[in-house]
Coordinates of C-alpha atoms in Angstrom, one line a residue:
M1 CA 106.8 98.0 92.1
M2 CA 106.9 96.8 95.6
R3 CA 109.8 99.1 96.6
R4 CA 107.8 102.2 97.2
P5 CA 104.9 100.7 99.0
L6 CA 107.7 99.1 101.4
L7 CA 109.8 102.2 102.0
A8 CA 106.2 103.9 103.0
I9 CA 105.1 101.3 105.4
L10 CA 108.7 101.1 106.8
R11 CA 108.9 105.0 107.0
A12 CA 105.6 105.4 108.7
A13 CA 105.7 102.6 111.3
H14 CA 109.3 100.9 111.7
C15 CA 111.8 104.1 111.9
R16 CA 112.6 105.2 115.6
S17 CA 115.7 107.0 115.0
T18 CA 117.7 109.0 112.7
H19 CA 119.7 105.9 111.8
H20 CA 116.6 104.1 110.5
Y21 CA 115.4 107.0 108.5
F22 CA 119.0 107.2 107.0
A23 CA 119.3 103.8 106.4
L24 CA 116.0 104.0 104.3
D25 CA 116.4 107.2 102.5
A26 CA 119.6 106.3 101.0
L27 CA 118.0 103.3 98.9
P28 CA 116.1 105.3 96.6
L29 CA 119.4 107.3 95.7
V30 CA 121.3 104.2 94.3
E31 CA 121.6 104.4 90.6
T32 CA 123.7 101.4 89.5
P33 CA 122.4 98.1 88.5
A34 CA 124.7 96.2 91.0
G35 CA 123.4 98.6 93.7
K36 CA 119.8 98.1 92.8
R37 CA 120.4 94.2 93.4
L38 CA 122.1 94.9 96.8
R39 CA 119.2 97.3 97.6
S40 CA 116.3 94.5 96.8
I41 CA 118.6 92.5 99.6
L42 CA 118.2 94.8 102.3
L43 CA 114.7 95.6 101.6
R44 CA 113.9 91.8 101.6
H45 CA 115.7 91.6 105.0
H46 CA 114.7 95.0 106.2
D47 CA 114.2 93.8 109.7
R48 CA 118.0 92.9 110.1
Y49 CA 119.0 96.0 108.2
L50 CA 117.3 98.4 110.8
E51 CA 118.5 96.3 113.5
G52 CA 121.9 96.6 112.4
S53 CA 121.6 100.4 111.9
K54 CA 120.9 100.7 115.6
D55 CA 122.9 98.0 117.2
P56 CA 126.2 100.1 117.9
D57 CA 123.9 102.3 120.2
T58 CA 121.7 99.5 121.9
R59 CA 124.1 96.4 121.9
F60 CA 127.9 97.2 121.3
H61 CA 128.0 100.1 123.2
D62 CA 131.3 101.4 121.5
F63 CA 130.8 104.9 121.5
H64 CA 134.1 106.0 120.8
N65 CA 133.8 104.4 117.7
H66 CA 130.9 106.6 116.6
V67 CA 132.9 110.0 116.6
V68 CA 135.8 111.8 114.7
H69 CA 136.9 114.8 116.4
V70 CA 137.9 117.0 113.8
K71 CA 140.2 119.6 115.9
D72 CA 141.6 117.2 118.0
G73 CA 143.7 115.2 115.8
Y74 CA 140.8 113.4 113.9
W75 CA 140.3 111.2 117.1
G76 CA 137.9 108.5 117.0
G77 CA 137.7 104.9 115.9
A78 CA 134.6 105.3 113.3
P79 CA 136.9 104.9 110.2
A80 CA 138.8 101.5 111.3
K81 CA 135.4 100.3 112.5
A82 CA 133.6 101.0 109.2
T83 CA 136.6 99.7 107.4
R84 CA 136.2 96.2 109.5
W85 CA 132.4 96.1 108.9
Y86 CA 132.7 96.6 105.4
E87 CA 135.1 93.6 105.2
I88 CA 132.2 92.0 107.1
L89 CA 129.5 92.6 104.6
Q90 CA 131.9 91.5 101.8
H91 CA 132.2 88.3 103.6
R92 CA 128.6 87.8 104.3
L93 CA 127.6 88.4 100.6
Q94 CA 130.3 85.7 99.6
E95 CA 128.7 83.2 101.9
Q96 CA 125.4 84.3 100.5
R97 CA 124.0 85.1 104.0
W98 CA 121.7 87.6 102.7
A99 CA 119.8 88.2 106.0
D100 CA 123.4 88.5 107.9
A101 CA 124.6 90.7 105.0
A102 CA 121.9 93.1 105.6
H103 CA 122.7 93.4 109.0
A104 CA 126.4 94.1 108.4
A105 CA 125.0 96.8 105.9
G106 CA 123.1 98.4 108.8
V107 CA 125.9 98.5 111.1
L108 CA 128.4 100.0 108.9
S109 CA 125.7 102.8 107.9
H110 CA 126.0 103.5 111.8
Y111 CA 129.5 103.9 111.7
F112 CA 129.5 105.9 108.4
T113 CA 126.6 108.4 109.5
D114 CA 127.7 109.2 113.1
P115 CA 130.6 111.1 112.3
I116 CA 128.4 113.6 110.1
Q117 CA 126.4 114.5 113.0
P118 CA 128.3 117.9 114.0
L119 CA 128.0 116.8 117.9
H120 CA 130.2 113.7 116.9
T121 CA 132.8 115.9 115.6
A122 CA 134.0 118.0 119.0
Q123 CA 133.1 117.8 122.7
S124 CA 132.7 120.8 125.2
D125 CA 130.7 121.2 128.3
R126 CA 127.8 123.1 126.3
E127 CA 127.9 119.7 124.1
K128 CA 127.6 117.4 127.2
T129 CA 124.6 119.1 128.3
V130 CA 122.6 119.6 125.1
H131 CA 123.6 116.4 123.4
R132 CA 120.7 114.0 124.3
P133 CA 118.1 116.7 123.9
L134 CA 119.6 117.9 120.6
E135 CA 119.5 114.6 119.3
W136 CA 115.8 114.1 120.3
S137 CA 115.1 117.3 118.4
I138 CA 116.5 116.4 115.5
T139 CA 114.7 112.9 115.6
K140 CA 111.5 114.4 116.2
S141 CA 112.0 116.9 113.6
Y142 CA 113.6 114.5 111.0
K143 CA 110.5 114.7 108.5
S144 CA 110.1 118.5 108.4
I145 CA 114.0 118.8 107.9
R146 CA 114.0 116.0 105.2
Q147 CA 110.9 118.0 103.5
L148 CA 113.3 121.0 103.6
S149 CA 116.0 119.2 101.8
L150 CA 113.6 118.1 99.1
R151 CA 112.1 121.7 98.6
D152 CA 115.4 123.4 98.5
P153 CA 117.8 120.7 97.2
V154 CA 121.4 120.9 97.4
E155 CA 123.7 119.5 94.7
I156 CA 126.1 117.0 96.6
R157 CA 129.0 115.4 94.5
F158 CA 130.3 112.6 96.7
E159 CA 133.2 111.0 94.8
L160 CA 134.8 108.1 96.4
S161 CA 138.6 107.4 95.9
Q162 CA 140.0 104.7 94.5
Q163 CA 142.7 104.5 96.6
T164 CA 143.4 102.3 99.6
G165 CA 141.6 103.6 102.7
W166 CA 139.0 105.1 100.3
L167 CA 136.2 104.6 103.0
A168 CA 138.1 105.9 106.0
A169 CA 138.9 109.1 103.7
A170 CA 135.1 109.6 103.0
I171 CA 134.3 109.5 106.6
L172 CA 137.1 111.9 107.5
H173 CA 136.4 114.5 105.0
A174 CA 132.6 114.1 105.7
A175 CA 133.2 114.6 109.2
R176 CA 135.0 117.6 108.5
I177 CA 131.9 119.1 106.9
G178 CA 129.8 118.2 109.6
N179 CA 132.1 120.2 112.1
Q180 CA 131.5 123.4 110.4
S181 CA 127.7 123.3 112.0
Y182 CA 129.1 122.4 115.4
N183 CA 129.0 125.9 116.9
L184 CA 125.8 126.8 115.0
L185 CA 123.8 124.2 116.7
L186 CA 124.9 124.4 120.2
D187 CA 124.6 128.4 120.1
A188 CA 121.1 128.2 118.6
Y189 CA 119.5 125.3 120.4
N190 CA 117.1 126.3 122.9
L191 CA 117.2 123.6 125.5
E192 CA 114.0 124.7 127.7
A193 CA 112.1 124.6 124.6
G194 CA 113.4 121.6 122.8
V195 CA 112.5 119.3 126.1
K196 CA 109.0 120.8 126.0
D197 CA 108.4 120.5 122.3
P198 CA 111.3 119.0 120.8
P199 CA 110.9 120.3 117.1
S200 CA 110.9 123.9 118.6
G201 CA 114.4 123.8 119.9
L202 CA 115.7 124.1 116.5
N203 CA 115.7 127.4 114.8
A204 CA 115.5 128.0 110.8
P205 CA 119.6 128.1 110.3
S206 CA 119.9 125.0 112.5
R207 CA 117.5 123.4 110.2
K208 CA 119.0 124.5 107.0
A209 CA 122.3 123.4 108.3
L210 CA 120.9 120.0 109.4
A211 CA 119.1 119.7 106.0
E212 CA 122.3 119.9 103.9
L213 CA 123.9 117.3 106.2
F214 CA 121.0 115.0 105.8
T215 CA 121.8 115.3 102.0
L216 CA 125.3 114.6 102.2
T217 CA 124.5 111.6 104.5
T218 CA 122.1 110.0 102.5
V219 CA 123.9 110.6 99.3
G220 CA 127.2 109.5 100.6
W221 CA 125.6 106.2 102.0
A222 CA 124.1 105.2 98.6
K223 CA 127.4 105.6 97.1
I224 CA 128.9 103.4 99.7
L225 CA 126.2 100.8 98.9
E226 CA 126.9 101.1 95.3
R227 CA 130.6 100.5 95.7
A228 CA 130.1 97.3 97.9
A229 CA 127.8 95.9 95.4
S230 CA 130.4 96.4 92.5
D231 CA 133.0 95.1 94.5
Y232 CA 131.2 92.0 95.2
E233 CA 130.4 91.3 91.7
Q234 CA 134.0 92.2 90.4
A235 CA 135.3 89.9 92.9
N236 CA 133.2 86.9 92.4
Q237 CA 132.2 87.2 88.8
A238 CA 128.8 87.1 89.6
K239 CA 125.9 89.0 90.1
L240 CA 123.9 89.8 93.3
P241 CA 120.6 88.4 93.1
K242 CA 117.4 90.4 92.8
L243 CA 115.0 89.1 95.6
P244 CA 111.3 89.6 95.5
L245 CA 109.9 92.2 97.9
T246 CA 106.2 90.9 98.1
G247 CA 106.7 89.1 101.2
A248 CA 108.5 91.9 102.8
V249 CA 105.6 94.0 102.1
V250 CA 103.2 91.5 103.8
M251 CA 105.6 91.1 106.5
A252 CA 106.0 94.9 107.4
T253 CA 102.4 95.4 107.1
V254 CA 101.7 92.8 109.9
K255 CA 104.0 94.2 112.1
I256 CA 102.9 97.9 112.0
P257 CA 100.7 97.7 115.4
H258 CA 103.9 96.0 117.2
R259 CA 106.3 98.7 115.9
R260 CA 104.1 101.4 116.7
L261 CA 103.7 100.1 120.1
L262 CA 107.6 99.7 120.2
R263 CA 107.9 103.6 119.0
Y264 CA 105.6 104.8 121.6
L265 CA 107.5 103.2 124.4
V266 CA 110.9 104.3 123.3
D267 CA 109.7 108.1 122.5
R268 CA 108.5 107.7 126.2
T269 CA 111.6 106.5 127.6
E270 CA 113.6 109.3 125.5
Q271 CA 111.4 112.0 126.7
Q272 CA 111.8 111.2 130.6
A273 CA 115.5 111.1 129.9
V274 CA 115.6 114.6 128.5
E275 CA 113.3 116.0 130.9
A276 CA 115.7 114.5 133.9
I277 CA 118.6 116.3 132.1
L278 CA 116.9 119.6 132.0
A279 CA 115.8 119.3 135.5
E280 CA 119.2 118.7 136.8
Y281 CA 120.6 121.7 134.6
Q282 CA 118.1 123.9 136.2
Q283 CA 118.8 122.7 139.5
T284 CA 122.8 122.7 139.6
G285 CA 123.7 124.4 136.4
Q286 CA 125.5 121.5 135.2
V287 CA 124.7 118.0 134.0
R288 CA 126.4 115.3 136.1
E289 CA 124.1 112.4 137.2
Q290 CA 122.1 112.3 134.2
T291 CA 124.9 112.6 131.7
P292 CA 124.3 110.0 128.8
P293 CA 126.3 106.8 129.2
E294 CA 127.6 107.7 125.4
A295 CA 129.1 111.2 126.6
V296 CA 130.7 109.5 129.4
A297 CA 132.3 106.8 127.5
V298 CA 133.6 109.2 124.9
R299 CA 134.9 111.6 127.6
R300 CA 136.9 108.9 129.6
S301 CA 138.3 107.1 126.1
I302 CA 139.4 111.0 125.0
A303 CA 140.8 111.8 128.5
V304 CA 143.2 108.7 128.0
Y305 CA 144.2 109.9 124.4
H306 CA 144.8 113.4 125.9
R307 CA 147.1 111.8 128.6
E308 CA 148.9 109.6 126.2
R309 CA 149.4 112.5 123.7
E310 CA 151.0 115.0 126.8
Y311 CA 153.3 112.1 127.7
K312 CA 154.5 111.9 124.1
Y313 CA 154.9 115.6 124.0
R314 CA 156.8 115.8 127.2
Q315 CA 159.2 113.0 126.0
R316 CA 159.8 114.8 123.0
A317 CA 160.4 118.2 124.7
K318 CA 163.0 116.7 126.9
A319 CA 164.9 115.1 124.1
A320 CA 164.8 118.3 122.3
A321 CA 166.3 119.9 125.4
A322 CA 168.8 117.5 125.9
Q323 CA 169.9 117.6 122.3
A324 CA 169.9 121.6 122.4
T325 CA 172.1 121.3 125.7
A326 CA 174.3 118.9 123.9
K327 CA 174.9 121.6 120.9
V328 CA 175.6 124.6 123.2
V329 CA 178.3 123.2 125.6
P330 CA 180.8 122.9 122.9
A331 CA 180.2 126.7 121.9
A332 CA 180.9 127.8 125.5
T333 CA 184.1 126.0 125.4
S334 CA 185.1 127.7 121.9
K335 CA 188.6 128.8 121.6
P336 CA 188.9 132.4 122.9
V337 CA 189.1 135.3 120.2
E338 CA 192.5 136.8 120.0
A339 CA 192.8 140.7 121.5
S340 CA 194.4 143.7 119.7
P341 CA 197.5 145.1 121.2
S342 CA 195.5 147.9 123.2
T343 CA 193.2 145.2 124.9
T344 CA 194.5 144.3 128.4
K345 CA 192.6 140.9 128.8
P346 CA 191.2 138.4 126.3
I347 CA 187.4 138.3 125.4
T348 CA 186.5 134.8 125.6
E349 CA 182.4 135.4 125.3
W350 CA 180.6 137.8 122.8
T351 CA 178.0 138.8 125.7
S352 CA 180.9 140.3 127.9
I353 CA 180.5 143.2 125.3
Q354 CA 177.3 144.1 126.6
H355 CA 178.7 144.6 129.8
Q356 CA 181.6 147.1 129.1
P357 CA 181.3 150.6 130.5
L358 CA 179.8 153.2 128.5
A359 CA 182.9 155.4 128.6
P360 CA 186.3 154.6 129.8
A361 CA 187.3 155.8 133.4
N362 CA 189.3 159.1 132.4
S363 CA 186.1 160.1 130.3
H364 CA 185.3 164.1 130.8
F365 CA 181.5 163.4 131.3
S366 CA 180.7 164.5 134.9
S367 CA 178.3 162.2 137.0
E368 CA 175.2 164.4 136.4
K369 CA 175.5 163.8 132.6
M370 CA 176.3 160.3 132.9
A371 CA 172.9 159.6 135.1
A372 CA 170.9 161.7 132.8
L373 CA 172.4 159.6 130.0
K374 CA 171.6 156.4 131.7
N375 CA 168.0 157.6 132.3
S376 CA 167.2 158.8 129.1
Q377 CA 168.4 155.2 127.7
A378 CA 166.1 153.5 130.2
F379 CA 163.0 155.7 129.0
Q380 CA 163.9 154.8 125.4
D381 CA 164.2 151.3 126.3
K382 CA 160.8 151.2 128.0
Q383 CA 159.0 153.0 125.3
P384 CA 156.7 150.7 123.3
S385 CA 157.0 150.2 119.5
S386 CA 154.6 152.2 117.4
G387 CA 151.2 150.9 116.4
R388 CA 151.9 150.1 112.9
S389 CA 154.7 147.7 113.9
Q390 CA 152.7 146.5 116.7
A391 CA 149.7 145.6 114.4
A392 CA 152.5 144.3 111.5
T393 CA 153.9 142.0 114.6
E394 CA 150.6 140.4 115.7
S395 CA 149.4 139.9 112.1
A396 CA 152.3 138.1 111.5
N397 CA 152.4 136.0 114.8
R398 CA 148.6 135.1 114.1
R399 CA 149.8 133.9 110.4
K400 CA 152.3 132.0 112.0
E401 CA 149.8 130.3 114.6
D402 CA 147.6 129.7 111.7
L403 CA 150.0 128.0 109.5
E404 CA 151.4 125.9 112.5
Q405 CA 147.8 125.0 113.3
A406 CA 147.0 124.2 109.7
R407 CA 150.5 121.8 109.7
L408 CA 149.5 120.1 113.2
L409 CA 145.9 119.3 111.6
E410 CA 147.4 117.9 108.7
I411 CA 149.8 115.7 110.5
Q412 CA 146.9 114.5 112.8
R413 CA 144.7 113.8 109.4
R414 CA 147.5 111.6 108.0
A415 CA 148.0 110.0 111.4
A416 CA 144.2 109.2 111.1
M417 CA 144.6 107.9 107.8
E418 CA 147.7 105.6 108.9
R419 CA 145.7 104.1 111.7
A420 CA 142.6 103.4 109.3
E421 CA 145.0 102.0 106.7
R422 CA 146.5 99.7 109.5
A423 CA 143.0 98.6 110.3
I424 CA 142.3 97.8 106.6
E425 CA 145.6 95.7 106.2
Q426 CA 144.6 93.8 109.3
A427 CA 141.1 93.3 108.0
E428 CA 142.9 92.1 104.6
K429 CA 145.2 89.7 106.3
L430 CA 142.1 88.2 108.5
R431 CA 140.3 87.7 105.1
Q432 CA 143.2 85.8 103.6
S433 CA 143.8 83.7 106.4
E434 CA 140.1 82.8 106.5
L435 CA 140.2 82.0 102.8
E436 CA 143.0 80.0 103.6
I437 CA 141.5 78.1 106.1
Q438 CA 138.6 77.3 104.0
Q439 CA 140.1 76.3 101.0
A440 CA 142.3 73.8 103.5
K441 CA 139.2 72.6 104.7
Q442 CA 137.9 72.1 101.2
L443 CA 141.2 70.3 100.2
Q444 CA 140.9 67.9 103.0
A445 CA 137.1 67.1 102.5
I446 CA 138.2 66.2 98.8
Q447 CA 140.9 63.9 100.1
E448 CA 138.6 62.3 102.7
T449 CA 136.1 61.7 100.1
N450 CA 138.4 60.1 97.8
E451 CA 139.7 57.6 100.9
N452 CA 136.3 56.9 101.7
E453 CA 135.5 55.8 97.7
N454 CA 138.7 53.7 97.8
E455 CA 137.6 52.1 101.1
N456 CA 134.1 51.7 99.9
E457 CA 135.8 49.5 96.9
K458 CA 136.8 47.0 99.5
N459 CA 134.3 44.6 100.8
Y460 CA 134.1 45.8 104.7
P461 CA 130.8 45.2 106.4
A462 CA 128.2 48.0 106.6
T463 CA 128.3 49.6 110.1
I464 CA 126.2 52.3 111.6
P465 CA 128.3 55.3 112.8
I466 CA 128.0 56.2 116.5
R467 CA 127.7 59.7 117.7
F468 CA 129.0 60.5 120.9
P469 CA 126.9 63.3 122.9
S470 CA 129.3 66.5 122.3
E471 CA 129.0 70.2 121.9
S472 CA 127.8 71.2 118.2
K473 CA 130.5 72.8 115.9
H474 CA 128.1 75.4 115.4
C475 CA 127.7 76.5 118.8
R476 CA 128.7 80.0 119.6
L477 CA 130.2 78.8 123.2
S478 CA 132.4 76.0 124.0
R479 CA 133.5 74.7 127.6
R480 CA 137.0 75.9 126.4
A481 CA 136.1 79.3 126.1
P482 CA 137.1 81.9 128.6
I483 CA 134.6 83.1 131.4
V484 CA 134.0 86.4 129.9
D485 CA 132.4 85.1 126.8
A486 CA 129.7 83.4 128.7
P487 CA 126.1 85.3 128.8
S488 CA 125.7 87.9 131.6
I489 CA 129.2 88.1 132.7
G490 CA 131.0 91.1 131.7
P491 CA 134.9 91.7 132.3
K492 CA 134.4 93.1 135.9
T493 CA 132.5 89.8 136.9
A494 CA 135.0 87.7 135.1
A495 CA 137.7 89.1 137.0
R496 CA 135.8 88.2 140.2
F497 CA 135.6 84.7 139.0
H498 CA 139.3 84.7 138.0
A499 CA 139.8 85.6 141.9
I500 CA 138.4 82.4 142.8
G501 CA 140.3 80.2 140.3
I502 CA 137.2 80.2 137.8
E503 CA 138.8 81.0 134.2
T504 CA 136.9 78.8 131.6
V505 CA 133.1 78.0 131.0
G506 CA 134.0 74.4 131.7
E507 CA 135.3 75.5 135.1
F508 CA 132.1 77.5 135.6
L509 CA 129.5 74.8 134.7
D510 CA 131.1 71.9 137.0
L511 CA 130.6 73.9 140.4
P512 CA 127.4 74.2 142.1
A513 CA 125.9 77.5 142.1
A514 CA 125.6 78.2 145.7
R515 CA 129.0 77.2 146.5
T516 CA 130.2 79.6 143.5
A517 CA 128.1 82.5 145.0
D518 CA 129.7 81.8 148.3
R519 CA 133.1 82.2 146.8
L520 CA 132.6 85.0 145.0
A521 CA 131.3 86.9 148.4
A522 CA 129.3 89.7 146.4
R523 CA 126.2 91.1 147.9
W524 CA 124.6 91.5 144.6
I525 CA 125.3 88.0 143.0
T526 CA 123.1 85.4 144.9
A527 CA 122.7 81.6 144.2
Q528 CA 120.0 81.9 141.9
M529 CA 121.6 84.5 139.7
V530 CA 124.6 82.1 139.3
S531 CA 122.1 79.3 138.6
D532 CA 120.5 81.7 135.9
W533 CA 123.8 82.4 134.3
Q534 CA 124.6 78.4 134.3
A535 CA 121.7 77.6 132.7
Q536 CA 122.0 80.4 130.2
T537 CA 125.8 79.2 129.5
L538 CA 124.8 75.6 129.0
L539 CA 121.9 76.5 126.6
M540 CA 124.5 78.7 124.7
C541 CA 127.0 75.5 124.7
Q542 CA 124.2 72.9 123.5
V543 CA 122.1 74.5 121.0
P544 CA 123.4 75.9 117.5
E545 CA 123.6 79.5 116.8
M546 CA 122.1 81.1 120.1
L547 CA 123.1 84.3 121.0
A548 CA 123.5 85.6 124.5
R549 CA 120.1 87.8 124.4
D550 CA 118.5 84.5 123.0
V551 CA 119.5 82.6 126.0
Q552 CA 118.8 85.1 128.5
L553 CA 115.2 85.5 127.2
L554 CA 114.7 81.6 127.5
V555 CA 116.0 81.3 131.0
G556 CA 114.1 84.4 131.9
S557 CA 110.9 82.8 130.3
G558 CA 111.4 79.6 132.3
C559 CA 112.9 77.3 129.6
R560 CA 116.4 76.5 131.3
T561 CA 117.5 73.2 129.5
Q562 CA 117.8 72.1 125.8
P563 CA 115.5 69.2 126.4
K564 CA 112.7 71.4 127.6
L565 CA 113.4 73.9 124.6
A566 CA 113.4 70.9 122.2
S567 CA 110.0 69.8 123.3
A568 CA 108.3 73.2 124.1
S569 CA 105.6 74.8 122.0
V570 CA 106.1 77.6 119.6
A571 CA 102.9 79.4 120.8
D572 CA 103.4 78.9 124.4
L573 CA 107.2 79.6 124.5
H574 CA 106.9 82.8 122.4
R575 CA 104.0 84.0 124.7
A576 CA 106.2 83.6 127.6
I577 CA 109.2 85.2 126.0
V578 CA 107.0 88.2 125.3
R579 CA 105.7 88.4 128.7
F580 CA 109.4 88.3 130.1
S581 CA 110.1 91.1 127.5
A582 CA 107.9 93.5 129.2
T583 CA 109.8 93.1 132.5
S584 CA 112.8 95.1 133.6
D585 CA 115.1 92.1 133.4
G586 CA 113.4 91.5 129.6
R587 CA 114.2 94.9 128.6
R588 CA 117.7 94.6 129.9
A589 CA 118.5 91.6 128.2
L590 CA 116.9 92.9 124.6
R591 CA 119.0 96.5 125.4
G592 CA 116.4 98.3 122.8
A593 CA 115.9 95.5 120.2
S594 CA 112.5 93.9 119.6
P595 CA 111.1 90.7 121.1
P596 CA 111.8 87.7 118.8
E597 CA 109.3 86.8 116.1
R598 CA 107.4 83.3 116.3
T599 CA 109.5 82.0 113.5
E600 CA 112.7 83.0 115.5
V601 CA 111.5 81.1 118.4
A602 CA 110.5 78.1 116.0
R603 CA 114.1 78.2 114.9
W604 CA 115.4 77.6 118.6
I605 CA 113.1 74.8 119.2
A606 CA 114.3 73.2 115.7
R607 CA 118.0 73.5 116.7
A608 CA 117.5 72.2 120.1
A609 CA 116.0 69.4 118.6
G610 CA 118.4 68.9 116.0
E611 CA 116.1 69.9 113.1
T612 CA 116.8 71.8 110.2
D613 CA 115.6 75.5 109.6
G614 CA 113.1 74.4 106.9
E615 CA 111.5 72.3 109.3
S616 CA 111.5 74.9 111.8
S617 CA 109.5 77.1 109.6
Q618 CA 107.1 74.5 108.8
Q619 CA 106.6 74.1 112.6
A620 CA 106.1 77.7 112.9
S621 CA 103.4 78.0 110.3
A622 CA 101.5 74.9 111.9
A623 CA 101.7 76.7 115.2

């Protein structure tokens, strides 16, 4: 069997993070026949599978979707995001786009495994300081912790619900288990030792807790893969293909030197980052400048959540106070109580009884006795209750607080489930609308075919169809798209373009670069930079299936137009891209991903020349 050698190669050379390890270590735990067929697809396209498992960190940067804060209302977008990517995985499988399906499965694995990591289930000042170094220690200790889980296995029964929202429920329950080790990891982690030697920052109890969570993560992900394969085969009444792995083993072996070099570079970058965190902490006693971007993003997002929640609480308190006032007013104006014959004035409020004198005016008590009586009563009022009654009261209050906290947590959990179910409904509606559109297109194509057949029966002269130059329907960008969709242009830069009247890609391409740079009036936006953006945008509009990262690499390597790309040599262009990838601009464009392979560059050239992917593979092999 090729599966075991391939897994060994991938673990030894291709894994650079815990997400890579989790994605691979769950595969041998898949037991169902349908799940094993899906496993063969993931291993056949292991590059896309592993790439997807890190894309939420390196490409999407949606860090608020990587957490579930258990004791803060189950705040976090992981359940809804995972549900959406599960739908994308099913859609890719239905289209038989196996490589894209492997990528979607990798992305889904990230949104499932991240909330089980204890540091992703809550936040504190200590967590902000040690988050990145602790994750680095876990990554460098993965193999030893994994061996610990295998030597002392824990029986995990990970059963998925059959109800709607089963995936969200699984993530919430797993996050609650991960949160139980939150304080243990934070309190036991040795920051100084962990920075100098990452594995030494974790003590034995921490490693044992992590070993149990590793088992929970891999078993849970294996069950989700089994469910994904089963859902596809039941919905389509067809089995997934079982792909051969011989070619995957060969390609994984060939890429070992490159992957080891990439791992070395990533390790060095991460080590420098944690050393900078320790240096700032030792200097100032806190971490501000070196705070990881993911921690900053999560804290900003949850601050907004807290402000909104406090506003809602204030509004509810005001409404409750107004309602209570409305109930008190009628009680104060109630009808007076009828007095007895000996009473000289009516009593209108029961509280007035408390202010009656202790004895009538004609009492035989002397003033000294009266003062002594008042003092004794005041002393008795000031005396504390017995210790037993105090303890009972405190115990009752604690039980009341615990019950109230449990009630609030249950309300928050239900709210989180409702949010996830709404995301499921939206995904289902989107999938149904896509299916309806696809069916309408198929029906229209059948009708057009019938019309063409009827026309062909007539004796019309043969003609040559004329194709006017236009944007390909497979291009990811069009001139009508908003400017924010253009490569290298984020929301803030798009706002600058809106301020000078440029709102679409077409308007951006029609203006000279120098004039646009002058109108933007930003010191860091030069005419050359705008020219590069325009070249990237035009390539994305003209060449099918190009990503923003792809066109950034092409323009940075000197290939700025579609004709130049169509006539380029695969070997020369690939060398230029590899050289550019080593620069700071190239690394920024890649965002942690690997440079494209020669086959991918050949596909770009073929698409620019209007050729098929089959022709591009022949061109790559010839080169």
